[in-house]
CSV table of C-alpha atoms in Angstrom, one decimal:
chain,number,residue,atom,x,y,z
V,1,MET,CA,155.6,150.2,53.2
V,2,ILE,CA,155.4,146.4,54.0
V,3,SER,CA,158.1,144.1,52.7
V,4,VAL,CA,157.8,140.4,52.0
V,5,THR,CA,160.9,138.2,52.3
V,6,PRO,CA,161.7,136.9,48.8
V,7,ARG,CA,162.3,133.2,48.2
V,8,ALA,CA,165.4,132.1,46.4
V,9,THR,CA,165.0,131.8,42.7
V,10,PRO,CA,167.4,130.2,40.1
V,11,LEU,CA,168.3,133.7,39.0
V,12,SER,CA,169.1,134.9,42.4
V,13,VAL,CA,171.1,131.8,43.2
V,14,GLY,CA,173.1,132.2,40.1
V,15,LEU,CA,173.8,135.8,40.8
V,16,ARG,CA,174.8,135.0,44.4
V,17,GLN,CA,177.4,132.6,43.1
V,18,LYS,CA,178.9,135.1,40.8
V,19,GLY,CA,180.9,137.6,42.9
V,20,SER,CA,181.2,140.1,40.0
V,21,ASN,CA,177.4,140.4,39.8
V,22,SER,CA,176.8,141.1,43.5
V,23,ALA,CA,175.1,144.4,42.8
V,24,LEU,CA,172.7,142.7,40.4
V,25,TYR,CA,171.9,140.1,43.0
V,26,GLU,CA,171.0,142.9,45.5
V,27,MET,CA,168.8,144.4,42.8
V,28,SER,CA,167.0,141.1,42.2
V,29,GLN,CA,166.3,140.8,45.9
V,30,LYS,CA,164.9,144.4,46.1
V,31,SER,CA,162.7,143.7,43.1
V,32,ALA,CA,160.8,141.1,45.2
V,33,ILE,CA,159.7,143.7,47.7
V,34,VAL,CA,156.0,144.2,47.3
V,35,PRO,CA,154.9,147.8,47.7
V,36,MET,CA,151.7,148.3,49.7
V,37,PRO,CA,149.5,151.4,49.5
V,38,GLU,CA,149.9,154.0,52.2
V,39,PRO,CA,147.2,154.1,54.8
V,40,GLU,CA,144.6,156.8,54.0
V,41,SER,CA,145.1,158.3,57.4
V,42,SER,CA,148.7,159.3,56.6
V,43,ASN,CA,148.4,162.9,55.3
V,44,LYS,CA,151.4,164.2,53.3
V,45,LYS,CA,152.3,167.8,54.0
V,46,THR,CA,152.3,170.0,51.0
V,47,ALA,CA,154.0,173.4,50.7
V,48,GLU,CA,151.6,176.3,51.4
V,49,ILE,CA,151.2,178.6,48.5
V,50,LYS,CA,149.4,181.9,49.0
V,51,ILE,CA,148.4,185.0,47.1
V,52,GLY,CA,148.1,187.5,49.8
V,53,PHE,CA,145.7,185.9,52.4
V,54,PHE,CA,144.3,183.5,49.9
V,55,ASP,CA,145.6,179.9,50.1
V,56,ILE,CA,145.8,178.3,46.7
V,57,SER,CA,147.6,175.1,47.8
V,58,GLY,CA,144.5,173.0,47.1
V,59,PHE,CA,144.5,173.7,43.4
V,60,SER,CA,146.4,171.7,40.8
V,61,PRO,CA,149.9,173.0,39.9
V,62,THR,CA,148.7,174.2,36.5
V,63,VAL,CA,145.9,176.3,38.1
V,64,GLN,CA,148.3,177.6,40.7
V,65,PHE,CA,150.8,178.7,38.0
V,66,ILE,CA,148.0,180.5,36.1
V,67,GLN,CA,146.8,182.2,39.2
V,68,LEU,CA,150.3,183.4,40.2
V,69,THR,CA,151.0,184.6,36.6
V,70,VAL,CA,147.7,186.6,36.5
V,71,ALA,CA,148.5,188.1,39.8
V,72,VAL,CA,152.0,189.1,38.7
V,73,PHE,CA,150.6,190.7,35.5
V,74,VAL,CA,147.8,192.6,37.4
V,75,PHE,CA,150.0,194.0,40.2
V,76,TYR,CA,153.0,195.0,38.1
V,77,LEU,CA,150.9,196.4,35.3
V,78,VAL,CA,149.1,198.6,37.8
V,79,TYR,CA,152.5,199.5,39.4
V,80,GLY,CA,154.0,200.6,36.0
V,81,TYR,CA,150.8,202.4,34.9
V,82,MET,CA,150.5,204.4,38.2
V,83,GLN,CA,154.2,205.2,38.3
V,84,GLU,CA,154.1,206.7,34.8
V,85,LEU,CA,150.7,208.4,35.5
V,86,ILE,CA,152.1,210.2,38.5
V,87,PHE,CA,154.9,211.7,36.5
V,88,LYS,CA,152.5,212.9,33.8
V,89,LEU,CA,151.2,215.4,36.3
V,90,ASP,CA,152.5,218.8,35.3
V,91,GLY,CA,155.1,220.1,37.6
V,92,PHE,CA,155.7,216.8,39.5
V,93,ARG,CA,159.0,215.9,37.7
V,94,PRO,CA,161.3,217.5,40.4
V,95,PHE,CA,159.6,215.6,43.2
V,96,GLY,CA,160.7,212.0,42.4
V,97,TRP,CA,162.5,211.7,45.8
V,98,TYR,CA,159.4,212.8,47.6
V,99,LEU,CA,157.4,210.0,45.9
V,100,THR,CA,160.2,207.6,47.1
V,101,LEU,CA,159.8,208.9,50.6
V,102,VAL,CA,156.0,208.1,50.5
V,103,GLN,CA,156.7,204.7,49.0
V,104,PHE,CA,159.3,203.9,51.7
V,105,GLY,CA,156.9,205.0,54.4
V,106,LEU,CA,154.2,202.7,53.1
V,107,TYR,CA,156.6,199.8,52.6
V,108,THR,CA,157.7,200.2,56.3
V,109,ILE,CA,154.0,199.9,57.4
V,110,PHE,CA,153.5,196.8,55.2
V,111,GLY,CA,156.7,195.2,56.4
V,112,LEU,CA,155.8,195.9,60.1
V,113,THR,CA,152.3,194.5,59.6
V,114,GLU,CA,153.6,191.3,57.9
V,115,LEU,CA,156.3,190.8,60.6
V,116,GLN,CA,153.7,191.1,63.4
V,117,LEU,CA,151.7,188.3,61.8
V,118,LYS,CA,154.6,185.9,62.0
V,119,ALA,CA,155.7,184.0,65.1
V,120,ASP,CA,159.4,184.8,64.7
V,121,LYS,CA,159.9,188.6,65.3
V,122,GLU,CA,163.5,188.5,66.3
V,123,ARG,CA,166.0,190.7,64.4
V,124,ARG,CA,169.0,188.6,63.3
V,125,ILE,CA,170.9,190.9,61.0
V,126,PRO,CA,172.9,193.6,62.8
V,127,LEU,CA,171.9,197.3,62.3
V,128,SER,CA,175.3,198.1,60.9
V,129,SER,CA,174.5,195.9,57.9
V,130,TYR,CA,171.1,197.5,57.5
V,131,VAL,CA,172.8,201.0,57.4
V,132,VAL,CA,174.5,199.9,54.2
V,133,ILE,CA,171.5,198.0,52.7
V,134,ALA,CA,169.2,200.9,53.4
V,135,PHE,CA,171.5,203.3,51.6
V,136,LEU,CA,171.7,201.1,48.6
V,137,THR,CA,167.9,200.6,48.6
V,138,VAL,CA,167.4,204.3,48.7
V,139,SER,CA,169.8,204.8,45.8
V,140,THR,CA,168.3,202.2,43.5
V,141,MET,CA,164.6,203.1,44.1
V,142,GLY,CA,165.0,206.8,44.5
V,143,LEU,CA,167.2,207.2,41.4
V,144,SER,CA,164.9,204.8,39.4
V,145,ASN,CA,161.7,206.8,40.4
V,146,THR,CA,163.4,210.1,39.6
V,147,SER,CA,164.6,208.9,36.2
V,148,VAL,CA,161.0,208.4,35.0
V,149,GLY,CA,160.7,212.2,34.9
V,150,TYR,CA,163.6,212.4,32.3
V,151,LEU,CA,163.2,209.2,30.2
V,152,ASN,CA,160.5,207.4,28.3
V,153,TYR,CA,159.1,204.8,30.6
V,154,PRO,CA,159.9,201.9,28.1
V,155,THR,CA,163.6,203.0,28.2
V,156,GLN,CA,163.6,202.8,32.0
V,157,VAL,CA,162.0,199.3,31.8
V,158,ILE,CA,164.7,198.1,29.4
V,159,PHE,CA,167.4,199.4,31.7
V,160,LYS,CA,165.9,197.6,34.6
V,161,CYS,CA,165.8,194.4,32.5
V,162,CYS,CA,169.6,194.6,32.4
V,163,LYS,CA,170.1,194.2,36.1
V,164,LEU,CA,172.4,191.2,35.5
V,165,ILE,CA,175.2,193.6,34.3
V,166,PRO,CA,175.8,195.3,37.7
V,167,VAL,CA,174.9,192.1,39.6
V,168,MET,CA,177.8,190.3,37.9
V,169,LEU,CA,180.1,193.2,38.6
V,170,GLY,CA,179.0,193.3,42.2
V,171,GLY,CA,179.3,189.5,42.6
V,172,VAL,CA,182.9,189.7,41.4
V,173,LEU,CA,183.9,192.7,43.6
V,174,ILE,CA,181.8,192.0,46.7
V,175,GLN,CA,181.6,188.1,46.9
V,176,GLY,CA,184.5,187.1,44.7
V,177,LYS,CA,182.2,185.0,42.4
V,178,LYS,CA,183.3,183.6,39.1
V,179,TYR,CA,181.1,183.5,36.0
V,180,ASN,CA,181.2,181.2,33.0
V,181,CYS,CA,181.3,182.0,29.3
V,182,ILE,CA,177.5,181.9,28.8
V,183,ASP,CA,177.0,184.6,31.5
V,184,VAL,CA,179.6,186.8,29.9
V,185,ILE,CA,177.9,186.4,26.5
V,186,ALA,CA,174.5,187.2,28.1
V,187,VAL,CA,175.9,190.5,29.5
V,188,LEU,CA,177.3,191.4,26.1
V,189,PHE,CA,173.9,190.8,24.5
V,190,MET,CA,172.2,193.0,27.2
V,191,CYS,CA,174.8,195.8,26.7
V,192,ILE,CA,174.4,195.8,22.9
V,193,GLY,CA,170.5,195.7,23.2
V,194,LEU,CA,170.6,198.5,25.8
V,195,ILE,CA,172.8,200.7,23.7
V,196,LEU,CA,170.7,200.3,20.6
V,197,PHE,CA,167.5,200.9,22.5
V,198,THR,CA,168.9,204.1,24.1
V,199,LEU,CA,170.1,205.3,20.7
V,200,ALA,CA,166.7,204.7,19.3
V,201,ASP,CA,165.1,206.6,22.1
V,202,SER,CA,167.5,209.6,21.7
V,203,SER,CA,166.7,209.8,18.0
V,204,VAL,CA,162.9,209.8,18.2
V,205,SER,CA,162.0,211.1,21.6
V,206,PRO,CA,161.9,214.8,22.1
V,207,SER,CA,161.9,214.4,25.9
V,208,PHE,CA,165.1,212.3,25.9
V,209,ASN,CA,167.5,213.6,28.6
V,210,THR,CA,171.0,212.3,29.2
V,211,TYR,CA,170.5,213.1,32.9
V,212,GLY,CA,167.8,210.4,33.0
V,213,VAL,CA,170.3,207.8,31.5
V,214,ILE,CA,172.8,208.8,34.2
V,215,LEU,CA,170.1,208.4,37.0
V,216,ILE,CA,168.9,205.0,35.8
V,217,SER,CA,172.5,203.8,35.3
V,218,LEU,CA,173.4,204.7,38.9
V,219,ALA,CA,170.2,203.0,40.1
V,220,LEU,CA,171.3,199.8,38.3
V,221,LEU,CA,174.8,200.0,39.9
V,222,ALA,CA,173.2,200.3,43.3
V,223,ASP,CA,170.8,197.5,42.4
V,224,GLY,CA,173.7,195.2,41.5
V,225,ALA,CA,175.4,196.0,44.8
V,226,ILE,CA,172.3,195.6,47.0
V,227,GLY,CA,171.5,192.1,45.7
V,228,ASN,CA,174.9,190.8,46.7
V,229,VAL,CA,174.9,192.6,50.0
V,230,GLN,CA,171.4,191.3,50.9
V,231,GLU,CA,172.3,187.8,49.8
V,232,LYS,CA,175.5,187.8,52.0
V,233,ALA,CA,173.6,189.2,55.0
V,234,LEU,CA,170.7,186.7,54.7
V,235,LYS,CA,173.0,183.7,54.4
V,236,GLN,CA,175.4,184.8,57.2
V,237,TYR,CA,172.7,185.8,59.8
V,238,GLN,CA,169.7,183.7,58.6
V,239,GLY,CA,167.4,186.7,58.5
V,240,SER,CA,163.9,186.6,57.1
V,241,ASN,CA,162.5,188.5,54.1
V,242,SER,CA,160.0,190.4,56.3
V,243,GLU,CA,162.8,191.6,58.6
V,244,MET,CA,164.9,192.7,55.6
V,245,VAL,CA,162.0,194.7,54.2
V,246,LEU,CA,161.1,196.4,57.5
V,247,TYR,CA,164.5,197.5,58.5
V,248,SER,CA,165.8,198.4,55.0
V,249,TYR,CA,162.8,200.6,54.2
V,250,SER,CA,162.4,202.2,57.6
V,251,ILE,CA,166.1,203.2,57.8
V,252,GLY,CA,165.9,204.3,54.2
V,253,PHE,CA,162.9,206.5,55.0
V,254,ILE,CA,165.0,208.3,57.6
V,255,TYR,CA,167.8,208.8,55.0
V,256,ILE,CA,165.4,210.3,52.4
V,257,LEU,CA,163.7,212.5,55.0
V,258,ILE,CA,167.0,214.0,56.2
V,259,GLY,CA,168.1,214.5,52.6
V,260,LEU,CA,164.9,216.3,51.6
V,261,VAL,CA,165.0,218.5,54.8
V,262,LEU,CA,168.7,219.5,54.3
V,263,SER,CA,168.2,220.2,50.5
V,264,GLY,CA,165.1,222.3,51.2
V,265,ARG,CA,162.9,220.2,48.9
V,266,LEU,CA,160.5,218.7,51.5
V,267,LEU,CA,158.2,221.7,51.9
V,268,PRO,CA,157.9,222.5,48.2
V,269,ALA,CA,157.0,218.9,47.4
V,270,PHE,CA,154.5,218.8,50.3
V,271,GLU,CA,152.8,222.0,49.2
V,272,PHE,CA,152.6,220.7,45.6
V,273,CYS,CA,151.2,217.3,46.6
V,274,LYS,CA,148.7,219.1,48.9
V,275,ASP,CA,147.1,220.7,45.9
V,276,TYR,CA,146.8,217.4,44.1
V,277,PRO,CA,146.1,214.8,46.8
V,278,VAL,CA,144.4,212.2,44.6
V,279,GLU,CA,147.0,212.4,41.8
V,280,THR,CA,149.9,212.2,44.2
V,281,TYR,CA,149.1,210.5,47.5
V,282,GLY,CA,146.2,208.5,46.2
V,283,TYR,CA,148.1,207.2,43.2
V,284,ALA,CA,151.2,206.6,45.4
V,285,VAL,CA,149.2,204.3,47.7
V,286,ILE,CA,148.0,202.2,44.8
V,287,PHE,CA,151.6,202.3,43.3
V,288,SER,CA,153.1,201.1,46.6
V,289,ILE,CA,150.6,198.4,47.4
V,290,SER,CA,150.8,196.9,43.9
V,291,GLY,CA,154.7,197.0,44.0
V,292,TYR,CA,154.8,195.3,47.4
V,293,CYS,CA,152.4,192.6,46.5
V,294,GLY,CA,154.1,192.0,43.2
V,295,VAL,CA,157.5,191.4,44.8
V,296,ASN,CA,156.0,188.8,47.2
V,297,ILE,CA,154.2,187.0,44.4
V,298,VAL,CA,157.3,186.8,42.2
V,299,LEU,CA,159.2,185.3,45.2
V,300,THR,CA,156.3,182.7,45.6
V,301,LEU,CA,156.5,181.9,41.9
V,302,VAL,CA,160.3,181.3,42.1
V,303,LYS,CA,160.0,179.1,45.1
V,304,SER,CA,157.1,177.1,43.7
V,305,PHE,CA,157.9,176.7,40.0
V,306,GLY,CA,161.6,177.7,39.6
V,307,ALA,CA,163.5,180.6,38.1
V,308,LEU,CA,162.8,179.6,34.5
V,309,HIS,CA,159.0,180.1,34.8
V,310,ALA,CA,159.4,183.2,36.9
V,311,VAL,CA,161.7,184.9,34.4
V,312,THR,CA,159.4,183.9,31.6
V,313,VAL,CA,156.4,185.5,33.4
V,314,THR,CA,158.3,188.7,34.4
V,315,THR,CA,159.8,189.1,31.0
V,316,CYS,CA,156.4,188.8,29.3
V,317,ARG,CA,155.1,191.3,31.9
V,318,LYS,CA,157.7,193.8,31.1
V,319,ALA,CA,157.1,193.4,27.3
V,320,ILE,CA,153.4,194.0,27.9
V,321,THR,CA,154.2,197.0,30.2
V,322,ILE,CA,156.2,198.6,27.3
V,323,ILE,CA,153.4,197.9,24.8
V,324,LEU,CA,150.7,199.4,27.1
V,325,SER,CA,152.9,202.4,27.8
V,326,PHE,CA,152.9,203.2,24.1
V,327,MET,CA,149.1,202.6,23.9
V,328,PHE,CA,148.0,204.7,26.9
V,329,PHE,CA,150.7,207.4,26.9
V,330,ALA,CA,151.4,209.0,23.5
V,331,LYS,CA,155.1,208.8,22.5
V,332,PRO,CA,157.1,208.3,19.3
V,333,PHE,CA,157.8,204.8,18.1
V,334,THR,CA,160.4,203.1,16.0
V,335,PHE,CA,161.0,199.4,15.1
V,336,GLN,CA,164.5,199.7,16.5
V,337,TYR,CA,162.8,199.5,19.9
V,338,VAL,CA,161.5,196.0,19.0
V,339,TRP,CA,164.7,194.3,17.8
V,340,SER,CA,167.0,195.9,20.3
V,341,GLY,CA,164.5,194.8,23.0
V,342,LEU,CA,164.6,191.3,21.7
V,343,ILE,CA,168.4,191.3,22.0
V,344,VAL,CA,168.0,192.2,25.7
V,345,VAL,CA,165.5,189.3,26.1
V,346,LEU,CA,168.0,186.9,24.5
V,347,GLY,CA,170.6,188.0,27.0
V,348,ILE,CA,168.1,187.4,29.9
V,349,TYR,CA,167.4,183.8,28.7
V,350,LEU,CA,171.1,183.0,28.2
V,351,ASN,CA,171.6,184.0,31.8
V,352,VAL,CA,168.7,181.8,33.0
V,353,TYR,CA,170.0,178.9,30.9
V,354,SER,CA,173.4,179.3,32.5
V,355,LYS,CA,171.9,178.9,35.9
V,356,ASN,CA,169.8,175.9,35.0
V,357,LYS,CA,171.9,174.2,32.3
V,358,ASP,CA,171.5,170.6,33.5
V,359,SER,CA,167.7,170.7,33.9
V,360,TRP,CA,167.3,172.7,30.6
V,361,ASP,CA,169.5,170.2,28.7
V,362,THR,CA,167.5,167.3,30.0
V,363,TYR,CA,164.2,169.0,29.2
V,364,LEU,CA,165.2,169.9,25.7
V,365,LEU,CA,166.5,166.4,25.0
V,366,ILE,CA,163.1,164.9,26.2
V,367,LYS,CA,161.2,167.4,23.9
V,368,TYR,CA,163.6,166.6,21.0
V,369,ASN,CA,162.9,162.9,21.4
V,370,GLU,CA,159.2,163.5,21.5
V,371,VAL,CA,159.3,165.5,18.3
V,372,LYS,CA,161.3,162.7,16.6
V,373,SER,CA,158.8,160.1,17.6
V,374,LEU,CA,155.9,162.2,16.4
V,375,LEU,CA,157.7,162.6,13.0
V,376,GLY,CA,158.1,158.8,12.9
V,377,TYR,CA,161.9,158.9,13.1
V,378,HIS,CA,163.3,155.9,14.9
V,379,ARG,CA,166.9,155.1,15.3
V,380,THR,CA,168.0,151.4,15.4
V,381,TYR,CA,170.3,150.6,18.2
V,382,ARG,CA,172.5,147.5,18.4
V,383,LYS,CA,171.3,145.2,21.1
V,384,TYR,CA,174.1,144.2,23.5
V,385,PRO,CA,173.8,141.3,26.0
V,386,SER,CA,173.3,142.5,29.6
V,387,ALA,CA,174.7,140.9,32.7
V,388,ALA,CA,171.1,140.0,33.8
V,389,THR,CA,170.6,137.8,30.7
V,390,ASP,CA,174.2,136.5,30.5
V,391,VAL,CA,173.9,134.3,33.6
């Protein structure tokens, strides 16, 4: 930037003489600064955006958003399909915890590999914190996986959409947070939609099991607690996501292994999966890879385009997951699924609006004015004299 010293003008002299207009005088002086183009050699650093090992930073923001959205859909649709497909195998229903053991083992390998590729490998969060985080991680993922054997997959997805309910409870109890009226209304909408969806499932689904509702509800409670505990640990000790993944899942793997050995369920699960290696271990590898990649891409989407776009993409993904579940896996259907699911979606967007109220209000006002101008509506404003003209 090169500045040129401005010469005194009648306007600037008049403003200089009026003490009440000193701010406007400074503005008139600044307006005389002549901006010069930056040298071509000065390269501005742009944030690196990657999908796996592929750098997409060179594309336009629109293309980046499309690529990230497609990646989210692909990985999470594969994740949901493989998860439901595994539990369609006759006799696999009692072995949900063994699937979680395999998933945690694979996530540990992925986290260790990712951490080795980074320069900073130091562990910052104490092991005592990871003992608690790992227990909550085991609870939320193990109970969630096991619940698929006792519930329709769409019902499980709707429950997982209502993560805000336990997160708010955990935020109040663990971190002493306070929430506004919009957040409370959002939770009420989610609760109403969730109850109606569950009632619809119990009335039309022959495989509905109250035990599955208990499992997924406990998984949600653990999920609400883990989010707050992780947030507190990451802020307090400045740990990385890779570190959190590695230690949470590796310690969790030990928890599940000990639990399966003590309960006597490890060998029966191993013997069963040995007879169906492709349908169990093969599908579990695809299931775990897609889930791990999906989580990282959603985080990239949030960092690059904000929570609003990320929630829109993930909500649409969950809706399509439910639709595909009805298409690929035969199950009864009722329209109560549709409108009760829409109530849950409304609660989700109320929560996002509460977190981004200022930016949303500005955006909506701009769009409202654009629509008015397109419709030819113009409001006449009274013109008041400004200080710059009243000299």
